[in-house]
mmCIF file of C-alpha atoms in Angstrom:
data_model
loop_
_atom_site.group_PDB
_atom_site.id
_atom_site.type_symbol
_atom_site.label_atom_id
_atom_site.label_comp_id
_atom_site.label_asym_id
_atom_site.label_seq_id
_atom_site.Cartn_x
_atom_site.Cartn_y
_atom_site.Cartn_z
ATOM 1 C CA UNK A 1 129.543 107.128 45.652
ATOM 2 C CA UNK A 2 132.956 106.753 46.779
ATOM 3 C CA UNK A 3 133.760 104.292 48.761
ATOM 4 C CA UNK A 4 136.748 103.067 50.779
ATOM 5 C CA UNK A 5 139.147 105.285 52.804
ATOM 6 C CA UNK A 6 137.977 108.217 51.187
ATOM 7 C CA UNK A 7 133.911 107.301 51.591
ATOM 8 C CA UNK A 8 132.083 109.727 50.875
ATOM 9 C CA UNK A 9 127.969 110.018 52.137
ATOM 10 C CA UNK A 10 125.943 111.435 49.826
ATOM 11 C CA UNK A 11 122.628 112.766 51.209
ATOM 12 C CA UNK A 12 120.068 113.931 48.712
ATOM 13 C CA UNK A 13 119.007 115.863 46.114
ATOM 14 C CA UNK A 14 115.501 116.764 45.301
ATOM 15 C CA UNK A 15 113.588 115.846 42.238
ATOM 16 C CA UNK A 16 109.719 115.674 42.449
ATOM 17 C CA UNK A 17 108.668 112.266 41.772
ATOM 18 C CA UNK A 18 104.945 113.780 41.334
ATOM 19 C CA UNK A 19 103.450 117.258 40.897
ATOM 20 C CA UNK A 20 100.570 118.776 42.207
ATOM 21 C CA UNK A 21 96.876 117.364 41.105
ATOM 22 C CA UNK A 22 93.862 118.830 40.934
ATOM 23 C CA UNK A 23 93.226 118.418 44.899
ATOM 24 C CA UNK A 24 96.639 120.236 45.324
ATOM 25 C CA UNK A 25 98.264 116.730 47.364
ATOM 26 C CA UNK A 26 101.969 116.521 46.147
ATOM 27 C CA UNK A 27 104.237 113.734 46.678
ATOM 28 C CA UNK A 28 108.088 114.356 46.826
ATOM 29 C CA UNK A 29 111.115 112.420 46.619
ATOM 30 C CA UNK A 30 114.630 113.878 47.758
ATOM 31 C CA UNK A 31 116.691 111.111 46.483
ATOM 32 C CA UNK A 32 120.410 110.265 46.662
ATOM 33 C CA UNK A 33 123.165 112.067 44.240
ATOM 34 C CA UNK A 34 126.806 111.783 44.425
ATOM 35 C CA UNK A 35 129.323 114.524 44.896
ATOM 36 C CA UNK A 36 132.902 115.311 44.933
ATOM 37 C CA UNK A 37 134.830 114.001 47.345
ATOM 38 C CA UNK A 38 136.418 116.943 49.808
ATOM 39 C CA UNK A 39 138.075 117.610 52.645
ATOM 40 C CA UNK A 40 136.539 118.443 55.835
ATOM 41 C CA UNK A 41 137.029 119.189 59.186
ATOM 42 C CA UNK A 42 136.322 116.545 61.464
ATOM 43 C CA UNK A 43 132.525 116.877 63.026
ATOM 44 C CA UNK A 44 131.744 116.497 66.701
ATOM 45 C CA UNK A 45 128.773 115.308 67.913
ATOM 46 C CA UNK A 46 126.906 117.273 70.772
ATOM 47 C CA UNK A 47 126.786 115.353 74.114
ATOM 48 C CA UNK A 48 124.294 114.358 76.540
ATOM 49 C CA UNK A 49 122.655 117.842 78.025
ATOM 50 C CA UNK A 50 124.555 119.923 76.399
ATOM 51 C CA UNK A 51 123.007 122.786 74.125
ATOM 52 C CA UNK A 52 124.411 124.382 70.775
ATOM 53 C CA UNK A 53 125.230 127.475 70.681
ATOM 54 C CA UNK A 54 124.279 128.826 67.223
ATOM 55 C CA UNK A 55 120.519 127.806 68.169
ATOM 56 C CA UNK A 56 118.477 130.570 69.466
ATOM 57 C CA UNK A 57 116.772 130.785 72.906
ATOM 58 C CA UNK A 58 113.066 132.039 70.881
ATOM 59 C CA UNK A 59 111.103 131.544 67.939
ATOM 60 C CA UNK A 60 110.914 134.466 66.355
ATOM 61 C CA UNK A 61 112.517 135.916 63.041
ATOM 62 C CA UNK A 62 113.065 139.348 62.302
ATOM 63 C CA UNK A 63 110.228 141.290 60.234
ATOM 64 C CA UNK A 64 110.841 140.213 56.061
ATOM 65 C CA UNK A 65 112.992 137.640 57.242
ATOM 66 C CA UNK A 66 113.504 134.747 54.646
ATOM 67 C CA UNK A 67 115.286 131.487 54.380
ATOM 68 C CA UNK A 68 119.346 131.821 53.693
ATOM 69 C CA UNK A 69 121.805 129.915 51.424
ATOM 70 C CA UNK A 70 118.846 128.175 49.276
ATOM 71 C CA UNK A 71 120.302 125.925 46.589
ATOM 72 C CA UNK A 72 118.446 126.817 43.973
ATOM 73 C CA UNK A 73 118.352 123.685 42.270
ATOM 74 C CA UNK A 74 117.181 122.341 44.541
ATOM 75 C CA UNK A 75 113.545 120.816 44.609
ATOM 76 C CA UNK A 76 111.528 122.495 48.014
ATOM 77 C CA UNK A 77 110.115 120.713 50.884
ATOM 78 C CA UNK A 78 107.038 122.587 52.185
ATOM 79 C CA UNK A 79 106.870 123.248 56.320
ATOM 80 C CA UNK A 80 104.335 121.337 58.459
ATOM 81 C CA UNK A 81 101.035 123.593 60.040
ATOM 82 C CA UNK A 82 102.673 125.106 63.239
ATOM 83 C CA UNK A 83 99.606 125.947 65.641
ATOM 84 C CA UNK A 84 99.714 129.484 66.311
ATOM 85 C CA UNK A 85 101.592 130.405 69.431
ATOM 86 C CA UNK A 86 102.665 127.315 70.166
ATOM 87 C CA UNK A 87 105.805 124.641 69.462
ATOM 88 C CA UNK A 88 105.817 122.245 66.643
ATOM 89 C CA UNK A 89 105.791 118.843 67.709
ATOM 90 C CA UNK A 90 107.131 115.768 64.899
ATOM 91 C CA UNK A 91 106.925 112.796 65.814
ATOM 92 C CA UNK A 92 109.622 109.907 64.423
ATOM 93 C CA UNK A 93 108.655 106.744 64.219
ATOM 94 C CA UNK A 94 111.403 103.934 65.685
ATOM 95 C CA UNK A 95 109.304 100.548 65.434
ATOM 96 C CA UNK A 96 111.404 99.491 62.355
ATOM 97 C CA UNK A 97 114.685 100.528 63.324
ATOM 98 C CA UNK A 98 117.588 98.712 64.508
ATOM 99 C CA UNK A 99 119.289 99.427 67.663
ATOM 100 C CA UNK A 100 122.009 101.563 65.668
ATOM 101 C CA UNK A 101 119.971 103.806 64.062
ATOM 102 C CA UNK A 102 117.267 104.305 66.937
ATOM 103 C CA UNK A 103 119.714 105.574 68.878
ATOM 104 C CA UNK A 104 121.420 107.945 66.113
ATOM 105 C CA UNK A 105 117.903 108.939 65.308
ATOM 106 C CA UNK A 106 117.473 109.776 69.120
ATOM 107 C CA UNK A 107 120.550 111.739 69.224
ATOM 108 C CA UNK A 108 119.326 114.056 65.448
ATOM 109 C CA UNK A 109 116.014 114.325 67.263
ATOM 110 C CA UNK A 110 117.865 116.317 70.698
ATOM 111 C CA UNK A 111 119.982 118.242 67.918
ATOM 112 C CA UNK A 112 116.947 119.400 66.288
ATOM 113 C CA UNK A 113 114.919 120.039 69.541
ATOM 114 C CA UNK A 114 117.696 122.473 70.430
ATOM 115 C CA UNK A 115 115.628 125.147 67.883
ATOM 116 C CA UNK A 116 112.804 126.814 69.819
ATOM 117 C CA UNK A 117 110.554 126.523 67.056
ATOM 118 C CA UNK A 118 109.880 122.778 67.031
ATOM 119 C CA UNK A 119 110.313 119.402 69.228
ATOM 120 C CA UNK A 120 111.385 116.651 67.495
ATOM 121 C CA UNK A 121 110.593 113.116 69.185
ATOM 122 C CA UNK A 122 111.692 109.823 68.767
ATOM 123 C CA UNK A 123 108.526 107.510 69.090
ATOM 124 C CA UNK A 124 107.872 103.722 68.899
ATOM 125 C CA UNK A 125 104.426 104.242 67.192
ATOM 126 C CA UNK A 126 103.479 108.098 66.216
ATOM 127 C CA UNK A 127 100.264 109.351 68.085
ATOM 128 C CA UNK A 128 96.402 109.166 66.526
ATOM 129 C CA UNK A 129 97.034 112.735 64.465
ATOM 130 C CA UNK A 130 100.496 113.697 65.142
ATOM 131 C CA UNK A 131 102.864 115.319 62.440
ATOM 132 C CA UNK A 132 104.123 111.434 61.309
ATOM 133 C CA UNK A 133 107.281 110.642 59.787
ATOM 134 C CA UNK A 134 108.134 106.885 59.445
ATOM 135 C CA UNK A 135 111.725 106.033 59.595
ATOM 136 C CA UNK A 136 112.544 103.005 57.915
ATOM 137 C CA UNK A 137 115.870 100.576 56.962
ATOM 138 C CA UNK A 138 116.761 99.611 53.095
ATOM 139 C CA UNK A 139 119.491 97.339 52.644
ATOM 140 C CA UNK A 140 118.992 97.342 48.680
ATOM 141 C CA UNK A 141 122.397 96.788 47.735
ATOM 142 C CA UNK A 142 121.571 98.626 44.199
ATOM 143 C CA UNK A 143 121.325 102.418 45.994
ATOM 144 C CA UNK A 144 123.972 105.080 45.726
ATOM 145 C CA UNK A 145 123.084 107.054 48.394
ATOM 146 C CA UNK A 146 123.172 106.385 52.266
ATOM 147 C CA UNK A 147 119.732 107.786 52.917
ATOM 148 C CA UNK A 148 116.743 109.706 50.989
ATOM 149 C CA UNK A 149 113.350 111.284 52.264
ATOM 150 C CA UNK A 150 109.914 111.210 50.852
ATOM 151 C CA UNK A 151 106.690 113.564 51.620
ATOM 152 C CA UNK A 152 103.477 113.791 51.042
ATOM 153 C CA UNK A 153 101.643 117.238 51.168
ATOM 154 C CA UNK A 154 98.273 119.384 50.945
ATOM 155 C CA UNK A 155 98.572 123.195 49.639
ATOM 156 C CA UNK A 156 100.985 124.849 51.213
ATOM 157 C CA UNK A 157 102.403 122.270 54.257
ATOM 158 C CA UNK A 158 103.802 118.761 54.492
ATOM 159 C CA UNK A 159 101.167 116.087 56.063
ATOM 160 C CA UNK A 160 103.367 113.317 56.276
ATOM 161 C CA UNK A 161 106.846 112.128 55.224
ATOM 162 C CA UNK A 162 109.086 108.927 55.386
ATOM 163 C CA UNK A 163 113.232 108.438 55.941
ATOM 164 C CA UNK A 164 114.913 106.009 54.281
ATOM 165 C CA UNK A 165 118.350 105.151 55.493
ATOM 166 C CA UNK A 166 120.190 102.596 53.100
ATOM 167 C CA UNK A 167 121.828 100.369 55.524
ATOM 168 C CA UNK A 168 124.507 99.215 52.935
ATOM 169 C CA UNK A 169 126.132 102.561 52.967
ATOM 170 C CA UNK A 170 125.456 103.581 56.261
ATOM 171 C CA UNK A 171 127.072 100.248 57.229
ATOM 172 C CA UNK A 172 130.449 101.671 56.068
ATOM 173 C CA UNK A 173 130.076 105.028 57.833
ATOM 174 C CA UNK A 174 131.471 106.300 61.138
ATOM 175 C CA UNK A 175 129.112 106.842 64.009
ATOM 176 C CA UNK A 176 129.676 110.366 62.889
ATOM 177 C CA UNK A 177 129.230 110.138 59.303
ATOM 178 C CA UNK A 178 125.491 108.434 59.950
ATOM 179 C CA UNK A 179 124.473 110.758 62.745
ATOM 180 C CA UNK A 180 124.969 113.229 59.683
ATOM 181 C CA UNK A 181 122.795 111.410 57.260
ATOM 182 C CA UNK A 182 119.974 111.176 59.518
ATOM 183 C CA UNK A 183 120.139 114.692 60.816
ATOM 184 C CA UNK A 184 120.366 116.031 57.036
ATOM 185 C CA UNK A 185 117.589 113.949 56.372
ATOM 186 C CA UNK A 186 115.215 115.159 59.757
ATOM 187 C CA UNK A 187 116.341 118.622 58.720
ATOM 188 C CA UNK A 188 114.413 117.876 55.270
ATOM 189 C CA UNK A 189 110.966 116.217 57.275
ATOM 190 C CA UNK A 190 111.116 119.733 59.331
ATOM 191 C CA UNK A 191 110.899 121.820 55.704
ATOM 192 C CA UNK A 192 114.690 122.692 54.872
ATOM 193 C CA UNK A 193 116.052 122.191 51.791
ATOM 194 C CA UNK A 194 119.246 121.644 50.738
ATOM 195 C CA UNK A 195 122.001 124.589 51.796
ATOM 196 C CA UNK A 196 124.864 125.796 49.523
ATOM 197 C CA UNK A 197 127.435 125.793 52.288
ATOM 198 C CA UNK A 198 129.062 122.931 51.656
ATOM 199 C CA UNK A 199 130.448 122.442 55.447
ATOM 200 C CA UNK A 200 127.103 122.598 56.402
ATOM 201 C CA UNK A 201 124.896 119.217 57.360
ATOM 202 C CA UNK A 202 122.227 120.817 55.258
ATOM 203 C CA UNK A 203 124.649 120.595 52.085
ATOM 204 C CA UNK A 204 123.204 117.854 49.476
ATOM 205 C CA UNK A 205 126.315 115.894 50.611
ATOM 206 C CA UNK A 206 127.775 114.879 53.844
ATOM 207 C CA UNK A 207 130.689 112.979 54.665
ATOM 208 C CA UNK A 208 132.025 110.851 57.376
ATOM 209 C CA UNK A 209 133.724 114.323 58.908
ATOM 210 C CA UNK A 210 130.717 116.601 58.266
ATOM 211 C CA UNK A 211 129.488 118.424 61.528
ATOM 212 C CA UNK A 212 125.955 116.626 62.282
ATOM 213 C CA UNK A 213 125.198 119.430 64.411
ATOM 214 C CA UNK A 214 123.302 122.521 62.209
ATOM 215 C CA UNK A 215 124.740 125.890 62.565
ATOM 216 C CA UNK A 216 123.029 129.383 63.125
ATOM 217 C CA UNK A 217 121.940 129.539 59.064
ATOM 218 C CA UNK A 218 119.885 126.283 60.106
ATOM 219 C CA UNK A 219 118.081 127.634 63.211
ATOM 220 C CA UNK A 220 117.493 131.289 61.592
ATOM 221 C CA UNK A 221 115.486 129.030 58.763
ATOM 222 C CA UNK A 222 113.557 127.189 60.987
ATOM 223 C CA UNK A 223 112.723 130.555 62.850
ATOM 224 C CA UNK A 224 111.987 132.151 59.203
ATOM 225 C CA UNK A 225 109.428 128.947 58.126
ATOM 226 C CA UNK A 226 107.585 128.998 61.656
ATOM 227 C CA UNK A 227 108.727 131.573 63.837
#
């Protein structure tokens, strides 16, 4: 991690902390990596009611449509069980969040919620048998990443998941920069994995100027895993 004038975010990059037993439950890590430092354009945030434009109005993907711009190295996340015919709902849990980062988690969860596939929502406590996904604060001052997410899964879909947002390097990040990590890291609790595009949120590492809003690669994936 860079640090500094030049800091630079690094969001994750998946290794498997444990493979698949015998019952077929995984457990996942996507933990933090470094990355060159670049230069990007300045990211805006999207603003109270308004929608983004690269998200589609319906959940559907065209016939043999699969996800785009896959890293390949990196390790997958697997999708949640969408009901048939109707909207995914995730629920993300705020109880042990600071005022900061409940409200930058509030504004990822109305970027997300922009895809027609899924609602993602911001919850003090998550619901008796809701899609769960605890979002907790680290200030381990031994981390070199600003944020990582862990899963836990049954054959083929995720059944629960956890972000961690290292508070020591999220301290030194813009509004911007944050809103970034958390998004990257909701994207990864809603099964996408890491994008080559390096603008992208989606890239394995963000930056105080990455866009935290996804662009039309991200919503065509979401519409590929549960449209």
């Amino acid at each position: 991690m860079v640090l500094g004038p030049g800091l630079l975010l690094a969001s994750c990059a998946g290794t498997p902390s444990q493979g698949a037993d015998q019952t077929g439950e995984v457990t996942q890590e996507n933990s933090g990596s470094s990355g060159q430092e670049r230069d990007d354009s300045p990211g805006e945030s999207i603003k109270p009611g308004e929608s983004i434009k690269d998200a589609p109005s319906v959940c559907v993907a065209p016939e043999g449509a699969h996800v785009q711009d896959i890293d390949p190295e990196d390790s997958p996340v697997r999708p949640w069980q969408k009901p048939a015919g109707e909207e995914l709902v995730v629920e993300f849990e705020t109880s042990r969040l600071s005022g900061r980062y409940a409200g930058l988690l509030a504004d990822a969860s109305a970027i997300w919620s922009e895809s027609p596939c899924l609602n993602a929502v911001p919850v003090q406590t998550c619901s008796v048998d809701a899609n769960c996904v605890a979002v907790v604060e680290d200030g381990s001052p031994t981390r070199n990443t600003d944020g990582e997410m862990e899963w836990k899964g049954r054959g083929a879909h995720m059944e629960s998941a956890t972000i961690i947002l290292y508070t020591r390097a999220l301290g030194r990040a813009t509004d911007n920069g944050a809103l970034a990590t958390i998004v990257h890291e909701m994207g990864h609790t809603l099964g996408l994995d890491h994008r080559l595009e390096r603008s992208d949120v989606m890239n394995s590492v963000t930056t105080d100027n990455t866009n935290p809003v996804p662009d039309a690669v991200d919503f065509a994936n979401l519409a590929a895993i549960y449209g």
